[in-house]
Coordinates of C-alpha atoms and ligand atoms in Angstrom, one line a residue:
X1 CA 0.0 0.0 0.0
X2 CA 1.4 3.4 -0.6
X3 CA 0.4 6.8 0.8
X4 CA 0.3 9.9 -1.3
X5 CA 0.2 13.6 -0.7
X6 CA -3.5 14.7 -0.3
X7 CA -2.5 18.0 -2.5
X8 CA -0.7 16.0 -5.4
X9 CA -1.4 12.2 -6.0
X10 CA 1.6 11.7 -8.5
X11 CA 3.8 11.3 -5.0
X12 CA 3.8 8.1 -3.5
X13 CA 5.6 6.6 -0.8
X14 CA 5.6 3.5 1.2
X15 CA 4.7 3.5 5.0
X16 CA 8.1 4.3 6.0
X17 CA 9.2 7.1 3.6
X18 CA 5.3 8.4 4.7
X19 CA 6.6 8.3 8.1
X20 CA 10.2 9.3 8.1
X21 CA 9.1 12.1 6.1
X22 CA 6.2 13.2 7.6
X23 CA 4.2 16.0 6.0
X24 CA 4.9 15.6 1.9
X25 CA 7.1 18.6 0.0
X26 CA 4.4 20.4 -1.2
X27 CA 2.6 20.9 2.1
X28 CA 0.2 18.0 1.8
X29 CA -0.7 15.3 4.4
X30 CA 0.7 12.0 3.5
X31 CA -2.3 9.7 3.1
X32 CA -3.1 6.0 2.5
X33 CA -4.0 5.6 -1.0
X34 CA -6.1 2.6 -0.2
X35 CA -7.5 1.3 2.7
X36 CA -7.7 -2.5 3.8
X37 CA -11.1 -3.6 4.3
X38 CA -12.1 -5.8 7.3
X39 CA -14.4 -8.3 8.2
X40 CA -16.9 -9.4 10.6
X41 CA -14.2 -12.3 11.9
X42 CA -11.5 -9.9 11.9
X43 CA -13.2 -7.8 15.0
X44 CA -14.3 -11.9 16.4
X45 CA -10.1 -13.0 16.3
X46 CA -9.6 -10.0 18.1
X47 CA -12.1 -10.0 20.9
X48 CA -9.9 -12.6 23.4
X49 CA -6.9 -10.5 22.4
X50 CA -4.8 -8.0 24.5
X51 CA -4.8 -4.3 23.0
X52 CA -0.8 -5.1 21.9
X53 CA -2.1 -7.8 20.2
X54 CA -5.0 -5.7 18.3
X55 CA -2.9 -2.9 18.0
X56 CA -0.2 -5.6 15.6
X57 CA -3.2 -7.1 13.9
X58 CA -4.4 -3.4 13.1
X59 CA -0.9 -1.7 11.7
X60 CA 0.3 -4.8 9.5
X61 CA -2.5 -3.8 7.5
X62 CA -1.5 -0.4 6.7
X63 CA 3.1 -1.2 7.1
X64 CA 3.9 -3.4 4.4
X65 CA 7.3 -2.8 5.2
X66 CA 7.0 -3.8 9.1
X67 CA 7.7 -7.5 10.1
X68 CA 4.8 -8.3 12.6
X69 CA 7.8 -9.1 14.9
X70 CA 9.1 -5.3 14.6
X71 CA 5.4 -4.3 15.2
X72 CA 5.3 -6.8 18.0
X73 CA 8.5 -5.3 19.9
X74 CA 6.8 -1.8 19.5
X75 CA 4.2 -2.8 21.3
X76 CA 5.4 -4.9 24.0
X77 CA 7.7 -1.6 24.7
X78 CA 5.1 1.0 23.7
X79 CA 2.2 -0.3 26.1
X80 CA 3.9 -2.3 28.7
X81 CA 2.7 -2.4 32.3
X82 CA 5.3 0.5 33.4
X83 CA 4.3 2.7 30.9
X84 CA 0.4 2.2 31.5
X85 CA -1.6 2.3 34.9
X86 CA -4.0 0.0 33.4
X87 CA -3.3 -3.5 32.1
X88 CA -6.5 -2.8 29.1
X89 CA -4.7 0.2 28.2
X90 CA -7.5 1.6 26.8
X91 CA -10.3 0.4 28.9
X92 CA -14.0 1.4 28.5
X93 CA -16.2 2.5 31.6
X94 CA -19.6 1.9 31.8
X95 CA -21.9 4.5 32.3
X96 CA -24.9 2.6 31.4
X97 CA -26.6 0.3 29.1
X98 CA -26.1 2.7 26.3
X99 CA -23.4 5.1 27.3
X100 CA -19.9 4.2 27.7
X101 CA -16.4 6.4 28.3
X102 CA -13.4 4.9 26.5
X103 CA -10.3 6.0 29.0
X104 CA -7.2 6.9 26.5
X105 CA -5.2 8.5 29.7
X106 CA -4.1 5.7 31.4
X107 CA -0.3 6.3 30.2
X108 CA 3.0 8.2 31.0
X109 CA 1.4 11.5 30.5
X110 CA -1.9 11.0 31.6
X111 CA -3.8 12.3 28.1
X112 CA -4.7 10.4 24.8
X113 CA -1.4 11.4 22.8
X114 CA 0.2 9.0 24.7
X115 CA -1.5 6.3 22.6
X116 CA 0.2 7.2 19.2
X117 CA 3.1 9.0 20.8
X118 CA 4.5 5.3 22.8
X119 CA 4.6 3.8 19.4
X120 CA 5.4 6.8 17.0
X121 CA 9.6 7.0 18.4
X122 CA 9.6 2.8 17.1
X123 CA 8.0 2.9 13.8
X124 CA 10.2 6.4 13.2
X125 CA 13.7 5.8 13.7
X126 CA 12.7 1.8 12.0
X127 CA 11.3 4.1 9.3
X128 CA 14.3 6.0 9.4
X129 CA 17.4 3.1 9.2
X130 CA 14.5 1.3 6.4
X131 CA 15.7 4.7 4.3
X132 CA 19.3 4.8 4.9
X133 CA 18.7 8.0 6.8
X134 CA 21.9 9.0 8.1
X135 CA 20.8 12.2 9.4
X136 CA 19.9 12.8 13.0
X137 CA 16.2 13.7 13.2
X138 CA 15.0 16.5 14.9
X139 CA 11.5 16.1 15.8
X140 CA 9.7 19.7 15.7
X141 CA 6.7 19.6 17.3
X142 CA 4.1 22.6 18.3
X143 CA 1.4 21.8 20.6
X144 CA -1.6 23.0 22.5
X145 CA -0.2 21.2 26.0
X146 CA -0.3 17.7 25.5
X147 CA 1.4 16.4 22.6
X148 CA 4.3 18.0 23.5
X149 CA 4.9 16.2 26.7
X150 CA 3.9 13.1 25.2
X151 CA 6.2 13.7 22.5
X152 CA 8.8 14.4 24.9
X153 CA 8.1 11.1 27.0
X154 CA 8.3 9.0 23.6
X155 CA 11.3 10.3 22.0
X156 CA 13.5 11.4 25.2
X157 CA 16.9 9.8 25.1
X158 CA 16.2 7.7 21.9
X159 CA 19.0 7.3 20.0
X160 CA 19.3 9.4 17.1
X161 CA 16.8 11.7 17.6
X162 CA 16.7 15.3 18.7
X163 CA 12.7 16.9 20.1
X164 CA 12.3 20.7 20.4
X165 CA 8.6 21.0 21.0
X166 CA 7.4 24.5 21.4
X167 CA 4.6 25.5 23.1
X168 CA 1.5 28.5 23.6
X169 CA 2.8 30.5 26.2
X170 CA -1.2 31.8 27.0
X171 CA -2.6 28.3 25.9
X172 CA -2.0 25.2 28.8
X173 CA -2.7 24.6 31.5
X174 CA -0.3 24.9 35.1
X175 CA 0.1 21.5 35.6
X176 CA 0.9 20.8 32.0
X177 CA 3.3 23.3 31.7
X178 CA 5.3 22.3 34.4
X179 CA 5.7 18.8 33.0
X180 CA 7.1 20.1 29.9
X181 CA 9.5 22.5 32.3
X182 CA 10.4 19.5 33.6
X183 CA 11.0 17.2 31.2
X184 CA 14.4 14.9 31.7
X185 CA 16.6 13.6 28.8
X186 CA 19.5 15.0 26.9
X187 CA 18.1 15.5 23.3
X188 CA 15.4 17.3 24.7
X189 CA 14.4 20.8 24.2
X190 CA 11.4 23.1 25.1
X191 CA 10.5 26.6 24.6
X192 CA 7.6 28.9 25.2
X193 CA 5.6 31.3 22.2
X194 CA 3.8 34.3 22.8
X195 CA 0.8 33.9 21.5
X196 CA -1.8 30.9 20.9
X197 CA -1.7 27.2 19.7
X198 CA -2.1 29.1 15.9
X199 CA 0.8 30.8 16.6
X200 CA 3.2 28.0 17.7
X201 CA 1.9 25.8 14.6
X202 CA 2.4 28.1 12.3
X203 CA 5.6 29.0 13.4
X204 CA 6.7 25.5 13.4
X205 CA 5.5 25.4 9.4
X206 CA 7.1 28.1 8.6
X207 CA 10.3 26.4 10.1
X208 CA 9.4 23.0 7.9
X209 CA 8.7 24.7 4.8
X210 CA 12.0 27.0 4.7
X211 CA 14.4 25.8 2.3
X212 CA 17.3 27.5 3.6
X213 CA 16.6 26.4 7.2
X214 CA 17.1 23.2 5.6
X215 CA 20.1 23.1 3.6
X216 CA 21.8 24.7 6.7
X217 CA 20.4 21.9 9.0
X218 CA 21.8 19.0 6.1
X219 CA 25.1 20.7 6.4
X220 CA 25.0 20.0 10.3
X221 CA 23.6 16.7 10.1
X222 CA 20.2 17.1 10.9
X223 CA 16.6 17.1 9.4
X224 CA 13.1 18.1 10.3
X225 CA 10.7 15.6 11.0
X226 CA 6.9 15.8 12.3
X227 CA 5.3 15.0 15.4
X228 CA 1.7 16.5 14.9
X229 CA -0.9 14.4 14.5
X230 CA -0.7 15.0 10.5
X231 CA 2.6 12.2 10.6
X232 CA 0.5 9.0 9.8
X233 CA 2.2 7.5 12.2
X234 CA 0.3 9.4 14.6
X235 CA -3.0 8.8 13.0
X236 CA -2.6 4.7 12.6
X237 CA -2.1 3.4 16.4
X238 CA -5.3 6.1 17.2
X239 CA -7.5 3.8 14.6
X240 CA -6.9 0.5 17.0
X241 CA -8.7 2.0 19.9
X242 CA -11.7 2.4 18.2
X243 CA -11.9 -1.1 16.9
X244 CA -10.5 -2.5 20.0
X245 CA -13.3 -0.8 21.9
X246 CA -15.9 -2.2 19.5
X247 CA -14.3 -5.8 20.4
X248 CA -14.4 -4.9 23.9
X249 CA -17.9 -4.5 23.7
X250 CA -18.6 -7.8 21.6
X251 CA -16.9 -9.3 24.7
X252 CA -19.2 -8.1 26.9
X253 CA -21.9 -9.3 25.5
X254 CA -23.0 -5.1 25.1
X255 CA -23.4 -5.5 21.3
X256 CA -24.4 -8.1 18.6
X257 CA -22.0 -8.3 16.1
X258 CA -22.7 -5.8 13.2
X259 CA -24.4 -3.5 15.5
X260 CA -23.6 0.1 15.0
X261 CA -21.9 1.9 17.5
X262 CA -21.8 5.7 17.6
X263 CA -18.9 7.7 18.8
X264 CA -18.4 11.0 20.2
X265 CA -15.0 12.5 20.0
X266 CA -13.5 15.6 21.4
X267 CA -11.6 17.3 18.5
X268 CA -9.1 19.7 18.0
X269 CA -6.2 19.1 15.0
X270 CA -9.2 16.2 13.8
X271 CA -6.8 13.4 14.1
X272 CA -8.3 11.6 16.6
X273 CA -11.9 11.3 15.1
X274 CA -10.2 11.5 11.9
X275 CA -9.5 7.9 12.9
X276 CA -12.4 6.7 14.2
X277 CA -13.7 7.7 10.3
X278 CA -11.1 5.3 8.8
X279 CA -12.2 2.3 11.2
X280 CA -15.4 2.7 9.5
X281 CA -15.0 3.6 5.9
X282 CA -12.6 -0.3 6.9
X283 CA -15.4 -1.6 8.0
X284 CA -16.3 -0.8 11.4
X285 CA -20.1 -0.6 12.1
X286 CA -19.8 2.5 13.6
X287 CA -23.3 4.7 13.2
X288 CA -22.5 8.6 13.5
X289 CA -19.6 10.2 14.4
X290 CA -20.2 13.0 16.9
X291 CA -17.4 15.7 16.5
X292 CA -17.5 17.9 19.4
X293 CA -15.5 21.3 19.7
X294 CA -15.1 24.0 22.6
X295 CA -16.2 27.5 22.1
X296 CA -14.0 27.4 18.9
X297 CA -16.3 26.1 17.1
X298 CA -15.1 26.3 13.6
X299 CA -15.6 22.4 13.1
X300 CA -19.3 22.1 13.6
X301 CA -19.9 25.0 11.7
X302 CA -18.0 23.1 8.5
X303 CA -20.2 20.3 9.6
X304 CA -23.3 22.0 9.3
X305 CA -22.9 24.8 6.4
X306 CA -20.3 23.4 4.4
X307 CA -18.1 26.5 4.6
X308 CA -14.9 26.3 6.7
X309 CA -14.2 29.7 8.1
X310 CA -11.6 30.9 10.4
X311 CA -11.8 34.5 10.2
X312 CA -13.6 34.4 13.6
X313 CA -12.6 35.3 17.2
X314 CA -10.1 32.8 19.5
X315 CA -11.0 31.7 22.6
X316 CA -8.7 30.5 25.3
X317 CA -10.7 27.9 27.2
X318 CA -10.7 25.4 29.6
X319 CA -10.4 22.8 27.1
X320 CA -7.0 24.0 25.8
X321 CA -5.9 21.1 23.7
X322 CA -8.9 22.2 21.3
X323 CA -8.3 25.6 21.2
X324 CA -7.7 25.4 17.5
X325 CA -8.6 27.2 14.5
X326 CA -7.3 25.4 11.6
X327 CA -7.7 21.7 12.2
X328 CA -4.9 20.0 10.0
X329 CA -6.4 16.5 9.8
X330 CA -9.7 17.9 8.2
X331 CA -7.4 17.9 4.8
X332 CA -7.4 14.3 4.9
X333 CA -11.1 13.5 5.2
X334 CA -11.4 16.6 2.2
X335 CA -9.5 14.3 0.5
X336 CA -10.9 10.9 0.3
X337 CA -14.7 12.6 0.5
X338 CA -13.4 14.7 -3.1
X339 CA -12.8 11.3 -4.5
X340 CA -9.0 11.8 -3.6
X341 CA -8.7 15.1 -6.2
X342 CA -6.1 16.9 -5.2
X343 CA -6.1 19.5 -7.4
X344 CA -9.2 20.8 -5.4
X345 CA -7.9 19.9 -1.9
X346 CA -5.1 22.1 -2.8
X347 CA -7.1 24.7 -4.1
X348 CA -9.1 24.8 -1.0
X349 CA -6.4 25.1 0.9
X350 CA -4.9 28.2 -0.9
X351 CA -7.7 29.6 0.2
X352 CA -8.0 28.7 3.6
X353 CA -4.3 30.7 3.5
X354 CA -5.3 33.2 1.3
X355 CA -8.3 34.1 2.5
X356 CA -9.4 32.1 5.9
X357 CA -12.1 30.1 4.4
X358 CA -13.3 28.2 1.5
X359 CA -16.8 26.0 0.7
X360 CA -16.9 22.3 -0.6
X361 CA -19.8 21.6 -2.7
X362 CA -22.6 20.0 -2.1
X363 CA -21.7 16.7 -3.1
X364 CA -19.3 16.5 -0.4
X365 CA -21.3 17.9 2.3
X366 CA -24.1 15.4 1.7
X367 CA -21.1 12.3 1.9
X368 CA -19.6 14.3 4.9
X369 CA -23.1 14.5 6.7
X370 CA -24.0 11.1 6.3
X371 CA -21.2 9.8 8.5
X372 CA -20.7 12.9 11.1
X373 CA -22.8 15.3 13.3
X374 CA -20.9 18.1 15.1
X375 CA -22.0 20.5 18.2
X376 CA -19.8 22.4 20.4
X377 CA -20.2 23.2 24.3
X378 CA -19.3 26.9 25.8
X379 CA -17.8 27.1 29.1
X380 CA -20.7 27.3 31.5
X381 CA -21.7 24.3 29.4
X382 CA -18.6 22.4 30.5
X383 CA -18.4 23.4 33.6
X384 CA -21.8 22.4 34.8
X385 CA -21.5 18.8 32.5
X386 CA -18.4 18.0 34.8
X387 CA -20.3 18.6 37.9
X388 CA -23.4 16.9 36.7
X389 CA -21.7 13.5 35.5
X390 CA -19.7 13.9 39.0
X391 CA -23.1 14.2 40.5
X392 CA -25.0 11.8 38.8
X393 CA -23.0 8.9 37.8
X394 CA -20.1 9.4 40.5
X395 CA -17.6 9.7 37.4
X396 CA -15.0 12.2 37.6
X397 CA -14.3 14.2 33.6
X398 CA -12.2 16.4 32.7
X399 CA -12.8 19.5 30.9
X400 CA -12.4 17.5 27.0
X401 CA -14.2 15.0 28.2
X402 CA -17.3 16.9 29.6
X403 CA -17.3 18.7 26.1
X404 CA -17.9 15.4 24.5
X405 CA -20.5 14.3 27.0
X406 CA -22.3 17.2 26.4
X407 CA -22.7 17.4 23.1
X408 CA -23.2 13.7 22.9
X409 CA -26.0 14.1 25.1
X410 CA -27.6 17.0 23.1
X411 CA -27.0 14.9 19.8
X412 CA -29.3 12.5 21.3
X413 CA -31.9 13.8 22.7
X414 CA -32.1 16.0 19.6
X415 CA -31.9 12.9 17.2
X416 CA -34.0 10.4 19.0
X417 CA -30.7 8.5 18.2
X418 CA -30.8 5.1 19.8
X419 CA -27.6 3.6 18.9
X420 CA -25.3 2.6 21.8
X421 CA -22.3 5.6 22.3
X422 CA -19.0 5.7 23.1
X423 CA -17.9 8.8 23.8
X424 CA -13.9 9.3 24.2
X425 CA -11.9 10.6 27.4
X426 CA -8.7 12.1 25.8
X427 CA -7.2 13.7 29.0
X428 CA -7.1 12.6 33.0
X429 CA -9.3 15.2 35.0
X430 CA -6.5 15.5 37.3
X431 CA -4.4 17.1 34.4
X432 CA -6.8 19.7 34.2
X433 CA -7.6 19.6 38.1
X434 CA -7.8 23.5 38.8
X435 CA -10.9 23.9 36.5
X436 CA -12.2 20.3 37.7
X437 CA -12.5 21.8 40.8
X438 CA -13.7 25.0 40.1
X439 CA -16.3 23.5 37.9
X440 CA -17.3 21.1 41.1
X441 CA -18.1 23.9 43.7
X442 CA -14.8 24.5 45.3
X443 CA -14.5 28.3 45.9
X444 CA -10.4 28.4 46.6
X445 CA -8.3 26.0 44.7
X446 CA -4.9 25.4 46.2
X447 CA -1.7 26.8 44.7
X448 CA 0.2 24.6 41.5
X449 CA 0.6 20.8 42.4
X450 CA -1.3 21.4 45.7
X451 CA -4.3 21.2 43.5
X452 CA -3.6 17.5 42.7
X453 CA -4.7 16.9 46.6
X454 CA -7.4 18.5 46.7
X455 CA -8.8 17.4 43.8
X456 CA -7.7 13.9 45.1
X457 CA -9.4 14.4 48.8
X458 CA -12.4 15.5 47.1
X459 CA -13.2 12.5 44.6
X460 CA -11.7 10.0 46.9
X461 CA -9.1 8.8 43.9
X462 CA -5.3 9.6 44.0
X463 CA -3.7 11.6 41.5
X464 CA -1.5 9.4 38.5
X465 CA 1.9 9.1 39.8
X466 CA 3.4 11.0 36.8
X467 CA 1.2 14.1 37.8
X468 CA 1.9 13.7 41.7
X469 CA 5.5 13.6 41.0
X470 CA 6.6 16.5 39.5
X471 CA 6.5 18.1 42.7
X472 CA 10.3 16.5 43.2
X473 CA 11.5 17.5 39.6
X474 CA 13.2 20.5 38.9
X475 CA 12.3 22.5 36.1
X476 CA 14.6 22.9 33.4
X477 CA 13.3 25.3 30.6
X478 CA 11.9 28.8 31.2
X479 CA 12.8 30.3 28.0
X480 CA 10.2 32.4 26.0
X481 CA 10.2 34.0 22.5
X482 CA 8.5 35.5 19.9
X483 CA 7.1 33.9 16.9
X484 CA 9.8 35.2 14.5
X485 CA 12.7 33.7 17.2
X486 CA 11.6 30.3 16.7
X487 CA 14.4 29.6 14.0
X488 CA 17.1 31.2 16.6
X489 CA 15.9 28.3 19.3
X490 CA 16.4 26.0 16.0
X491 CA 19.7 26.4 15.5
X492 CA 20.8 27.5 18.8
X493 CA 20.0 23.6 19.5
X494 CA 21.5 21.9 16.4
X495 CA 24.8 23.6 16.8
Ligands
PLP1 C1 -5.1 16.6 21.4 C2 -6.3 16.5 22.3 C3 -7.6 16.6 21.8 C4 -7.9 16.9 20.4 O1 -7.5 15.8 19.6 P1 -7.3 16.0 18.0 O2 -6.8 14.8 17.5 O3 -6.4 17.2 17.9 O4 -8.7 16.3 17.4 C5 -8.6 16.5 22.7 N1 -8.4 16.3 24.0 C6 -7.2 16.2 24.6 C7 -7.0 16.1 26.0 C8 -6.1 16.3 23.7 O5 -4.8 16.3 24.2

């Protein structure tokens, strides 16, 4: 199978040039020209199996130029029992009959990045040594608060790699600030942006895109590679815990095989629910997919009108890690819903950087609306969903998650929609603990870490380990810049 650039079809790559490259020359998304198609005893083989297991049977399809033994290793290492707090990796909690939470923050960094992130360092530097890379990489990453600490956990002290992740200095959160401050490892690097996650990302593609920049980092032995969820080898590993949690249900005896499950994803870069769409367009009965956004609600507007606009207002929010205007991944799904023509994915985005917007026609839309719904949830909204499913269901959310629950909850009652629903916890509420608590009545929250334990006294539950103990590390990067310094911190770390 080979993956080609969503902006110009004539490049093609295997899975490992896809990944060692990650975002194509001409600015395009490298993208799976074809995609496997699986059947209803693929999901039965894989209901007795552990998620490594899955996870193997999943990627093989899509890495022709993996052994199942390499993909094997990757995820022995990638999800073993010291990386994860839970066993299932990626268990799902049962609200009800109908209504279950699929729990993607049981690893090292206690949020849903973690998932691709503990598998992206393998199938990268294998990617890399496939190509007869010689080059030390330098990962570049820019992210709303919790790729780049994923990022950093995955790739610290792997050899032959370099990470510089850069981050919104107005944009994340206390606690996950401090975990990138604090990051150990000696190819590491980490720097602050004024500005917003926009900012940072388009900053870092400036950085990608600048030929120069490039020539001068060859000369010193290095190149750029990607990070962000539009490397596919972010996107693949996200696609097995869909299908996994669909097996976990078969398990249970929840679902009849066949049965169509909806889920209801909180989105940001669309990357995640971008691969919840591939499990189905493979085969997964999966009924609607319910994107769900923050006050920046550009997504469900494209849902609904067709027209993708981002001349519109930014809001920081409580939900930081979707606190985006231009959501990469979407150029995928415009893509394969075009028919793969890339001469009008291109154009369209031209003018989403011409002009901040652009309209697919109405072909499209109708393809687009039959497999998604999208609604988005203000603050209040959050705040009061988080104390409500606290309440209710004694089930503590953070603020992503309450997003999702929210307009999951709206979607159905709306709809008349009776289709059991998964909705998708991307972040630990203890990550986010000083609006968790806010959000649950308390009228003084404690002071930086100290808000861990209180938000742990309160629900009863300890804080994850890796959140409780940065209190003993020491932080190791303060440094902020401007925008335009970004290629300074570049070089001034590739001497
Ligand atoms: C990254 C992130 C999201 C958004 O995921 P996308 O793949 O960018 O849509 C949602 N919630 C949390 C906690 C995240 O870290």
């Amino acid at each position: 199978m080979n993956y080609v650039s969503t902006r110009d079809k004539t490049v093609s790559l295997s899975a490992s040039q896809a990944i060692a490259q990650g975002l194509a020359r001409d600015g395009g998304l490298l993208t799976p020209e074809v995609l496997p198609k699986l059947t209803p005893g693929f999901f039965r083989e894989l209901v007795g199996k552990s998620y490594g297991q899955r996870a193997v049977a999943v990627m093989k399809l899509f890495l022709e130029d993996f052994s199942e033994e390499e993909l094997t290793r990757y995820t022995q290492a990638g999800y073993s029992g010291e990386k994860f707090d839970d066993s299932r990796i990626a268990p799902l909690h049962s609200l009800n009959e109908d209504t279950y939470c699929l729990e993607l923050w049981h690893g090292p960094t206690s949020a849903f990045k973690d998932m691709a992130l503990q598998l992206l360092p393998h199938l990268l530097t294998a990617s890399l040594v496939k190509n007869q890379e010689e080059k030390t990489v330098c990962i570049l990453v820019a992210t709303s608060g919790d790729t780049g600490k994923a990022a950093l956990e995955g790739f610290k002290d792997v050899e032959g790699t370099k990470i510089l992740v850069f981050y919104p200095k107005d944009g994340v959160s206390a606690v996950q600030a401090l975990q990138m401050q604090t990051q150990q490892g000696d190819n590491v690097g980490v720097c602050a942006v004024r500005g917003n996650f926009d900012d940072a990302q388009t900053g870092v593609k400036v950085l990608f895109s600048d030929e120069k920049l490039r020539e001068d980092l060859a000369q010193r032995g290095y190149f750029f590679s990607s990070a962000n969820s539009i490397n596919w080898g972010r996107i693949l590993p996200q696609l097995v815990y869909y299908i996994s949690a669909y097996c976990d249900l078969l398990g249970q005896g929840k679902i009849q095989m066949g049965e169509r499950v909806n889920y209801c994803v909180p989105t940001g870069n669309f990357g995640n629910i971008l691969a919840c769409w591939y499990a189905k367009e493979m085969g997964l009965p999966v009924g609607k997919l319910i994107c769900a956004s923050n006050s920046n609600n550009v997504l469900t507007d494209f849902i609904n009108s067709g027209t993708y606009n981002k001349n519109r207002p930014f809001h920081t929010t409580m939900s930081p890690s979707m606190d985006i205007l231009v959501s990469s991944n979407l150029e995928r799904l415009l893509f394969a819903l075009s028919g793969q023509d890339d001469k009008a994915v291109a154009d369209y985005m031209a003018q989403l950087k011409e002009k901040g917007s652009y309209t697919v026609p109405a072909p499209m839309m109708e393809k687009l609306r039959a497999d998604f719904t999208a609604g988005f949830c203000d603050e209040a909204e959050t705040s009061a969903t988080i104390a409500k499913v606290w309440k209710e269901q004694g089930y503590l959310i953070d603020p992503h998650t309450a997003v999702a629950y929210a307009v999951m909850e709206r979607y159905r009652k709306e709809s008349g929609d009776k289709n059991k629903t998964v909705f998708v916890s991307t972040a630990s509420p203890f990550k986010f603990c000083d609006n968790v608590l806010k959000s649950l009545g308390e009228q003084e929250v404690r002071e930086g870490l100290d808000a861990l334990d209180q938000l742990a006294q309160l629900s009863g539950r300890p804080a994850p380990v890796p959140l409780a103990s940065l209190r003993d590390k020491a932080v190791r990067f303060q440094e902020t810049v401007d925008k335009e310094a970004m290629m300074d911190v570049v070089l001034d770390m590739l001497r």
